[in-house]
Short mmCIF file of C-alpha atoms in Angstrom, two decimals:
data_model
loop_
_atom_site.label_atom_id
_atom_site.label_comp_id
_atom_site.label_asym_id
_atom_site.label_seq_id
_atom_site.Cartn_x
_atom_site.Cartn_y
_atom_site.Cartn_z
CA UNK I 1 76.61 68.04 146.56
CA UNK I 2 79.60 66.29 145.71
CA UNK I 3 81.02 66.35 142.25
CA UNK I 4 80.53 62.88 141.22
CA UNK I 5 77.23 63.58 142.30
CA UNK I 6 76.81 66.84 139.97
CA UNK I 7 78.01 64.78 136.49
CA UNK I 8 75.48 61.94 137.52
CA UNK I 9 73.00 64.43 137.84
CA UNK I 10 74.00 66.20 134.37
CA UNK I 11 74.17 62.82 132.88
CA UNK I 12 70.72 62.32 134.08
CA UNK I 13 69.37 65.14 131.98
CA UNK I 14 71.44 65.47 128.96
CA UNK I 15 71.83 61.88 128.17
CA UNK I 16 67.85 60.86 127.69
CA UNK I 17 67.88 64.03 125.88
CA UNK I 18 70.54 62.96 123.41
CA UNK I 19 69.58 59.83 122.67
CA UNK I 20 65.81 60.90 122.19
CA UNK I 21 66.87 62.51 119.28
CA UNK I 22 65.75 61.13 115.81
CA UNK I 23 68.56 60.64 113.50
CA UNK I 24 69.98 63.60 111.83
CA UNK I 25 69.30 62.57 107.75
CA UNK I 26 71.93 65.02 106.83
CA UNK I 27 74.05 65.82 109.06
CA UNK I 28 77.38 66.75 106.86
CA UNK I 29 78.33 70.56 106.10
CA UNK I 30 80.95 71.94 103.60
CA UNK I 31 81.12 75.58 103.37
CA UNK I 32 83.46 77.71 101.25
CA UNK I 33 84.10 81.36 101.20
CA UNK I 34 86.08 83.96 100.35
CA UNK I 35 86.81 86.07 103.61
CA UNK I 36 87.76 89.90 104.31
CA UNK I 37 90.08 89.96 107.72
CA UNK I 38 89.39 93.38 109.01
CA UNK I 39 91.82 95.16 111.92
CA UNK I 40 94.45 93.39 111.27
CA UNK I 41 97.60 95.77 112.65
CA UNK I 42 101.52 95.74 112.40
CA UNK I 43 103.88 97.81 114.75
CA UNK I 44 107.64 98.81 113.79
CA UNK I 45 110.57 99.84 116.37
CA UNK I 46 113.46 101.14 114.39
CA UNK I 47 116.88 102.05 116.33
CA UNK I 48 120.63 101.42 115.62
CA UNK I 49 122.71 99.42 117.73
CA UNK I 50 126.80 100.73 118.89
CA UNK I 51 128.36 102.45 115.86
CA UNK I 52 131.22 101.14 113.60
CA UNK I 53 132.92 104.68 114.90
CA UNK I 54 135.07 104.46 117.77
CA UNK I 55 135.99 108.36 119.59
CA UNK I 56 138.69 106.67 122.11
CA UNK I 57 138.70 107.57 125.53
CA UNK I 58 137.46 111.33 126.64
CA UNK I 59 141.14 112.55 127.02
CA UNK I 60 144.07 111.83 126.32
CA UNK I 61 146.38 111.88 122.99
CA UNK I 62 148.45 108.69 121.08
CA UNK I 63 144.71 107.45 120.72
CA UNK I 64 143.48 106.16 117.34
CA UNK I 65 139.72 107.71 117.02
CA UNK I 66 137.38 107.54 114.19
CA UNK I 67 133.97 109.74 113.81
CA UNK I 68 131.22 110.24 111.22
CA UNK I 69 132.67 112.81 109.66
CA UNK I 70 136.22 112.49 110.26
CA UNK I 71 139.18 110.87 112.02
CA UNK I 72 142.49 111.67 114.23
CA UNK I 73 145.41 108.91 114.49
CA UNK I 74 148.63 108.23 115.49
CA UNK I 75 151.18 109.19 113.24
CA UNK I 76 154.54 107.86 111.91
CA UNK I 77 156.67 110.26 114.55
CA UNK I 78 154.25 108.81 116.73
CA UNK I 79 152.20 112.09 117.54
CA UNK I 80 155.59 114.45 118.72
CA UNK I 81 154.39 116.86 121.32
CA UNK I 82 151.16 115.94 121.37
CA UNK I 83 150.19 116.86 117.45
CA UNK I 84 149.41 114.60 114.32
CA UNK I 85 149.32 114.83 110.91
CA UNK I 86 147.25 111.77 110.64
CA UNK I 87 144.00 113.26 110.72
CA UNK I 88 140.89 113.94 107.95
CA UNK I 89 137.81 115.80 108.40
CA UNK I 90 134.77 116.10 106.16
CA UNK I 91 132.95 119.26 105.62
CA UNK I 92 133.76 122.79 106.50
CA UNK I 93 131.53 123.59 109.26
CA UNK I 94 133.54 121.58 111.39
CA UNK I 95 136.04 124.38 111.69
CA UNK I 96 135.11 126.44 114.95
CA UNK I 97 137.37 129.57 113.56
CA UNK I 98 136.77 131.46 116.78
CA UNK I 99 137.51 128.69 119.08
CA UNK I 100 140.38 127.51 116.81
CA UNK I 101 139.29 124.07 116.74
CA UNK I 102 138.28 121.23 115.12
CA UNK I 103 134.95 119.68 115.77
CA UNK I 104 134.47 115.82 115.26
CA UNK I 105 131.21 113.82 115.60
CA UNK I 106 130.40 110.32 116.67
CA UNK I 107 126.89 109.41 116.84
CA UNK I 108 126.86 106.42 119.41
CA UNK I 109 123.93 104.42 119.14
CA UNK I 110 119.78 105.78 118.88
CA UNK I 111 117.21 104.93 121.85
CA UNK I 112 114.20 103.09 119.69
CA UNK I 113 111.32 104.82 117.67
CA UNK I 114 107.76 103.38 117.58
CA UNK I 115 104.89 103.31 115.68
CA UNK I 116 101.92 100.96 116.33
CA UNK I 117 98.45 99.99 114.81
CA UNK I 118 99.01 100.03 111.66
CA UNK I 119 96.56 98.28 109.62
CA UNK I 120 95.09 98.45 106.31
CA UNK I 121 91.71 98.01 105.41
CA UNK I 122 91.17 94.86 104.48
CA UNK I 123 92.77 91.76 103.90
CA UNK I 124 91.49 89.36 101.26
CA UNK I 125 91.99 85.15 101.45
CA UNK I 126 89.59 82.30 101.78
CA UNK I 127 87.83 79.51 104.24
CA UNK I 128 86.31 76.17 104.18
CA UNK I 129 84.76 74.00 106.76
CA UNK I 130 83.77 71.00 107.66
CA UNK I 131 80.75 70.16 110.30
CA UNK I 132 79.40 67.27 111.98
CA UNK I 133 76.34 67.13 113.60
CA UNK I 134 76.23 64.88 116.41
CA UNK I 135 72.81 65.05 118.10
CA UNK I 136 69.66 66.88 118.05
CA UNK I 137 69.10 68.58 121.10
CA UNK I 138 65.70 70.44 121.81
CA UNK I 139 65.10 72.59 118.11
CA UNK I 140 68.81 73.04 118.07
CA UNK I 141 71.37 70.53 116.28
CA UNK I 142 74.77 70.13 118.24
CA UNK I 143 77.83 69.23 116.25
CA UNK I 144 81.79 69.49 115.79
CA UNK I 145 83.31 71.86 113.14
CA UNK I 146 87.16 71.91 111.67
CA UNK I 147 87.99 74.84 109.47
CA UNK I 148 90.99 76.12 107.42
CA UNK I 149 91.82 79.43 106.52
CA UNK I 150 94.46 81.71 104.50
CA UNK I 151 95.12 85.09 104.47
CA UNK I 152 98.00 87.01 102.61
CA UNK I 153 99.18 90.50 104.54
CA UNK I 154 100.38 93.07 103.48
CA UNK I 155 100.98 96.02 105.46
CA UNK I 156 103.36 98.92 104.77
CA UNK I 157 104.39 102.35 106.99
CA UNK I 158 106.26 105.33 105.84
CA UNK I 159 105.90 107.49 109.30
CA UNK I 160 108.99 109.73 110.56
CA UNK I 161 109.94 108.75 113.31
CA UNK I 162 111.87 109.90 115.88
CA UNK I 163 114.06 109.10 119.01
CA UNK I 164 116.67 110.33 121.14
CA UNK I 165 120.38 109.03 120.18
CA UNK I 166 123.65 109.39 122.51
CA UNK I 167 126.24 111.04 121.25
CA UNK I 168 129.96 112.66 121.12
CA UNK I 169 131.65 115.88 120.03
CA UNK I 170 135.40 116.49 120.32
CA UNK I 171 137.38 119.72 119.60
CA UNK I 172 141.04 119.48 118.85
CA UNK I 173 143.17 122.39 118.52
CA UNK I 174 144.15 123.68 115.36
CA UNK I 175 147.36 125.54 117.04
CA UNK I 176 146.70 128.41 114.65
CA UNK I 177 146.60 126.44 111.28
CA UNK I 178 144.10 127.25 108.62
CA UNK I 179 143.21 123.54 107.93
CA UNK I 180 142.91 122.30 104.47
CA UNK I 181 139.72 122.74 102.33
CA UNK I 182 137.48 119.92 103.06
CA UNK I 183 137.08 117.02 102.48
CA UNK I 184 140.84 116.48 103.48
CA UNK I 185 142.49 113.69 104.44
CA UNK I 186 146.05 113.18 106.04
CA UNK I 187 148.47 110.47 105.59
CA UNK I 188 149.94 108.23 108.37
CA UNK I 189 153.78 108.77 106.90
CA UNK I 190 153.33 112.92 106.28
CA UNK I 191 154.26 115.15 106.66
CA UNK I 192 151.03 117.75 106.73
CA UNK I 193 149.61 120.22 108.73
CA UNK I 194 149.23 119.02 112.34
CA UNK I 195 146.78 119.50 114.65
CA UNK I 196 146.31 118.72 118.48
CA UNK I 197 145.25 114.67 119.25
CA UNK I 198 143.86 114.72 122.92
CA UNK I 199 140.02 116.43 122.64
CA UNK I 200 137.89 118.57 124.76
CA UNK I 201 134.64 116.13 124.41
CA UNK I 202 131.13 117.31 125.02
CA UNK I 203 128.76 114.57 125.66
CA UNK I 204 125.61 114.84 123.56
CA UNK I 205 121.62 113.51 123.24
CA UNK I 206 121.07 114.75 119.55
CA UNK I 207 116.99 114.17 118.10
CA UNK I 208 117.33 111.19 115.10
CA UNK I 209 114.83 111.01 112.91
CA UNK I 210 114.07 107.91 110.93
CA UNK I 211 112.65 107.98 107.77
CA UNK I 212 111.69 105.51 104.66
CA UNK I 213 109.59 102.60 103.91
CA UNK I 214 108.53 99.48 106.64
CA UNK I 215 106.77 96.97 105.68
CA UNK I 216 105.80 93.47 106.73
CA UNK I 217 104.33 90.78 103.99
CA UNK I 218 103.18 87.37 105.38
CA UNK I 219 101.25 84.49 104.73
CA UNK I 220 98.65 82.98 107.33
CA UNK I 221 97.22 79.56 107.41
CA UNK I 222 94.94 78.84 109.86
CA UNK I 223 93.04 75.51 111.50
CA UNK I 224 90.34 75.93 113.88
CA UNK I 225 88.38 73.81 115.76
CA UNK I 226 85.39 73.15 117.87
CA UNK I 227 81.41 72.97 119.12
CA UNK I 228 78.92 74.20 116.68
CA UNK I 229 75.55 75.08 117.66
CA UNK I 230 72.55 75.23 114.85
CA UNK I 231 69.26 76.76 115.63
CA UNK I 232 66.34 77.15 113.40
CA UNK I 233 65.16 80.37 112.42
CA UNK I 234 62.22 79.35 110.72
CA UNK I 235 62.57 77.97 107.12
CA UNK I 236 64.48 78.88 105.63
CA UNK I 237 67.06 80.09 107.55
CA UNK I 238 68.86 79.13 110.34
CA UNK I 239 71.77 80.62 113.28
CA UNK I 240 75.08 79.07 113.39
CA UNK I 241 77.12 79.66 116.33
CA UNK I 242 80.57 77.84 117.15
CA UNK I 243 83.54 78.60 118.98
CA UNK I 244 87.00 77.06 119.91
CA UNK I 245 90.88 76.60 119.50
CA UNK I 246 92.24 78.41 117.21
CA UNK I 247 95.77 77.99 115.19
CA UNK I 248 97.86 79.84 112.95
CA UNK I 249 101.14 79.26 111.08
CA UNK I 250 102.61 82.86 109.33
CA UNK I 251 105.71 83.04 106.85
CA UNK I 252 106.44 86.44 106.89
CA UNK I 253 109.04 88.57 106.00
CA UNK I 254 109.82 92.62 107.66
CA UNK I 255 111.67 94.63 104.99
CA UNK I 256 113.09 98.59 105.78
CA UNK I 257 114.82 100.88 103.84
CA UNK I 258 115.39 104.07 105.49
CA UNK I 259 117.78 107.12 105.73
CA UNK I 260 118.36 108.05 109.80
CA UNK I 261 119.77 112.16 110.40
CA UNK I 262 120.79 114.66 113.00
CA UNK I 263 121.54 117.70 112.15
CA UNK I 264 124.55 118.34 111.17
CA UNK I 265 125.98 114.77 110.88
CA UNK I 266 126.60 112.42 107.88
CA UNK I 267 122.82 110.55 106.92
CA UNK I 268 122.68 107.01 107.90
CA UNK I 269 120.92 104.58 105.33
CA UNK I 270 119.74 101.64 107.56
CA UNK I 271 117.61 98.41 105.57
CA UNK I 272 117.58 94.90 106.04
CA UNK I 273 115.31 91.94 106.14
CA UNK I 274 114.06 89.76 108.79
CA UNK I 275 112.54 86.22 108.15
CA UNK I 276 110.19 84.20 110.57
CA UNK I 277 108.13 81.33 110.48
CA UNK I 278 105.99 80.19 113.48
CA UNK I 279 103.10 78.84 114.76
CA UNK I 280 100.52 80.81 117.20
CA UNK I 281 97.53 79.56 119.32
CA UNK I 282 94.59 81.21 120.00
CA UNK I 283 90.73 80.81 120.20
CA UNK I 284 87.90 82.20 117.72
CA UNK I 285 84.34 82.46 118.27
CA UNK I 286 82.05 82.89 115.15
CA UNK I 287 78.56 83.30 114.06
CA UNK I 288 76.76 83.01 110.60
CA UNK I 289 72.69 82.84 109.16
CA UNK I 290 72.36 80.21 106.76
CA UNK I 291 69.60 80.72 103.88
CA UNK I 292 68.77 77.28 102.33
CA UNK I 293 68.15 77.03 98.49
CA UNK I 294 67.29 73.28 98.38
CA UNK I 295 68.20 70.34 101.09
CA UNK I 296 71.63 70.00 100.04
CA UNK I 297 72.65 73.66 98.54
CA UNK I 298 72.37 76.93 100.81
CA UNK I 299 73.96 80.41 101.28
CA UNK I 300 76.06 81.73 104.03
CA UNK I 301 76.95 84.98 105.46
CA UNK I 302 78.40 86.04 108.91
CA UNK I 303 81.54 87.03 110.87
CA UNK I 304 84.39 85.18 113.06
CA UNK I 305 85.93 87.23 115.87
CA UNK I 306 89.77 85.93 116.88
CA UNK I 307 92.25 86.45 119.88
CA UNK I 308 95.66 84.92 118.49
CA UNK I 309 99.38 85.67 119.50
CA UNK I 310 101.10 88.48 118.14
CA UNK I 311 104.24 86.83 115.18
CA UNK I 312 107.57 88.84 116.02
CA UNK I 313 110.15 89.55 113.83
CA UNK I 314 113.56 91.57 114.91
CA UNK I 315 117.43 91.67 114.26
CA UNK I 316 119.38 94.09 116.78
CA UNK I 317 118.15 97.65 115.69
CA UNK I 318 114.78 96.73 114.14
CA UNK I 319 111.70 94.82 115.20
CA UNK I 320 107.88 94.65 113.39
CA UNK I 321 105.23 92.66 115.28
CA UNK I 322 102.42 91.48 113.61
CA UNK I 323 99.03 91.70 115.70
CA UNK I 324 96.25 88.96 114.71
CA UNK I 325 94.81 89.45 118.11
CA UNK I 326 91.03 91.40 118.50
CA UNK I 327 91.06 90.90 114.68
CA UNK I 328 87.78 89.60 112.79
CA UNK I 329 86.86 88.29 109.40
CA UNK I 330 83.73 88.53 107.30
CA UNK I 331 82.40 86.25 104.86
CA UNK I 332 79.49 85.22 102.74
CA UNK I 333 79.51 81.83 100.38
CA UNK I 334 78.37 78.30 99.80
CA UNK I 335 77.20 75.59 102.14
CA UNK I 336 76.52 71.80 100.80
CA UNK I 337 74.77 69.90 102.79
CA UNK I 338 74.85 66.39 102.38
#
């Protein structure tokens, strides 16, 4: 059968049907609830991006080269023999004694750390909607629903997390010295003890572990729209069921605050903010029993099940992602009737 052939025939049945229908004397619903959002979730990635430190090339001397905990430069007699005086370290267990050396660390950058699903229990806001029944069709009562909906969120994580960061170590030759007590620092005009400026460097993949406070705080309005089915349960209740498009507009905001270690390196105290507004589609379907107290006041209870896109916020060494998606709401309130 061809296709213009199938919608003639659908026409055929549905259409008598619709217009058979007596006139719907009320057909106007306002319904207003608070809602609970359930399964709601928030992931956070937490990383930091090339250091401020710069170790110079793996040999050589005449180099400038900062670290973490320390620093060897180019003096005024421009490094005579390969030695400086420019040079500072921070703590004393950066003196190998049996090597005769000086160890000084650079942590590079961190891979990224991840935690995901989490979620707090509930989320409180509110709901109203607006339906229009269209037609009666058979017991049922077919109809057209728009809805609005907020929801504040608030979800916070204080996991430790950690990851695998990239690394440097390089030994310089004390020539013998016994180096000042630390923390020491050396002057660019001198003089001061010296100590050897090319390194032996050992690459390294130390464990960094991230810890503190994440959290994510938005604010969610939401339209939806579409079909609404009402069937008769028997006075006096009846089944709502409705389904559609579904769209959501979140102001949120990612806060972190946390300290980042490896053993035996100065603590790092990464925070920062991250803003984002945006809009994300999705669809809903929903279902709800309606108890009528008169013909124009009623009760409501039931549940709304969504799939909506996840809201993304990041700068370069954080990220939080806020998961709507496979979420659902409960509610119970009022329905007029009019």
């Amino acid at each position: 059968m061809s296709n213009p052939s199938r919608w003639a025939l659908v026409a055929l049945i549905v259409l008598p049907a619709i217009q058979a229908g007596e006139p719907i004397p009320r057909p106007n619903r306002i319904t207003v609830a608070p809602r609970a959002a359930f399964n709601v979730k928030a992931g956070f990635t937490s990383s930091f991006a090339a250091s401020a430190v710069d170790p110079g090339p793996a040999t050589g001397g005449k180099v400038p080269r900062t670290y973490d905990d320390g620093f060897v430069g180019v003096d005024s007699g421009g490094n005579a023999e390969g030695k400086t005086w420019y040079w500072g370290y921070q703590n004393g267990a950066q003196v190998d004694v049996a090597a005769d050396s000086l160890n000084m660390n650079a942590l590079l950058s961190s891979g990224a750390a991840s935690v995901e699903d989490v979620d707090e229990d509930l989320l409180f806001g509110g709901e109203v909607t607006y339906t229009r029944y269209l037609f009666e069709f058979g017991r049922a009562f077919w109809g057209l629903e728009l809805g609005a909906n907020f929801t504040p969120v608030s979800i916070e994580d204080s996991t430790t997390l950690t990851a695998t960061g990239t690394a440097v170590r390089d030994a310089f030759s004390l020539g013998g010295i016994t180096p000042p007590g630390a923390p020491y620092t050396g002057t660019f005009a001198g003089p001061g003890p010296v100590i050897g400026d090319s390194p032996v460097r050992t690459p390294l993949t130390p464990e960094v572990v991230f810890t503190g406070r994440r959290e994510i705080e938005a604010t969610t309005f939401a339209l939806r729209f579409g079909p609404n089915l009402d069937v008769p349960m028997g006075e006096p209740l009846s089944l709502q069921i409705s389904g559609g498009a579904y769209v959501m507009y979140a102001d949120a905001e990612f806060t972190y605050s946390e300290t980042a270690s490896v053993a035996g390196q100065p603590v790092r105290t990464p925070s920062g903010r991250v803003e984002e507004q945006d809009w994300m589609l999705g669809a809903y379907v929903r279902g709800q029993v309606l108890l009528a107290l008169s013909q124009s006041v009623g009760l409501f209870a039931g549940a709304e099940f969504l799939f909506v896109e996840d809201l993304e916020l990041e700068n370069a060494s954080h990220s939080a992602t806020l998961e709507f998606g496979e979420s659902f709401a409960a509610f119970l309130g009022v329905v007029f009737t009019f």
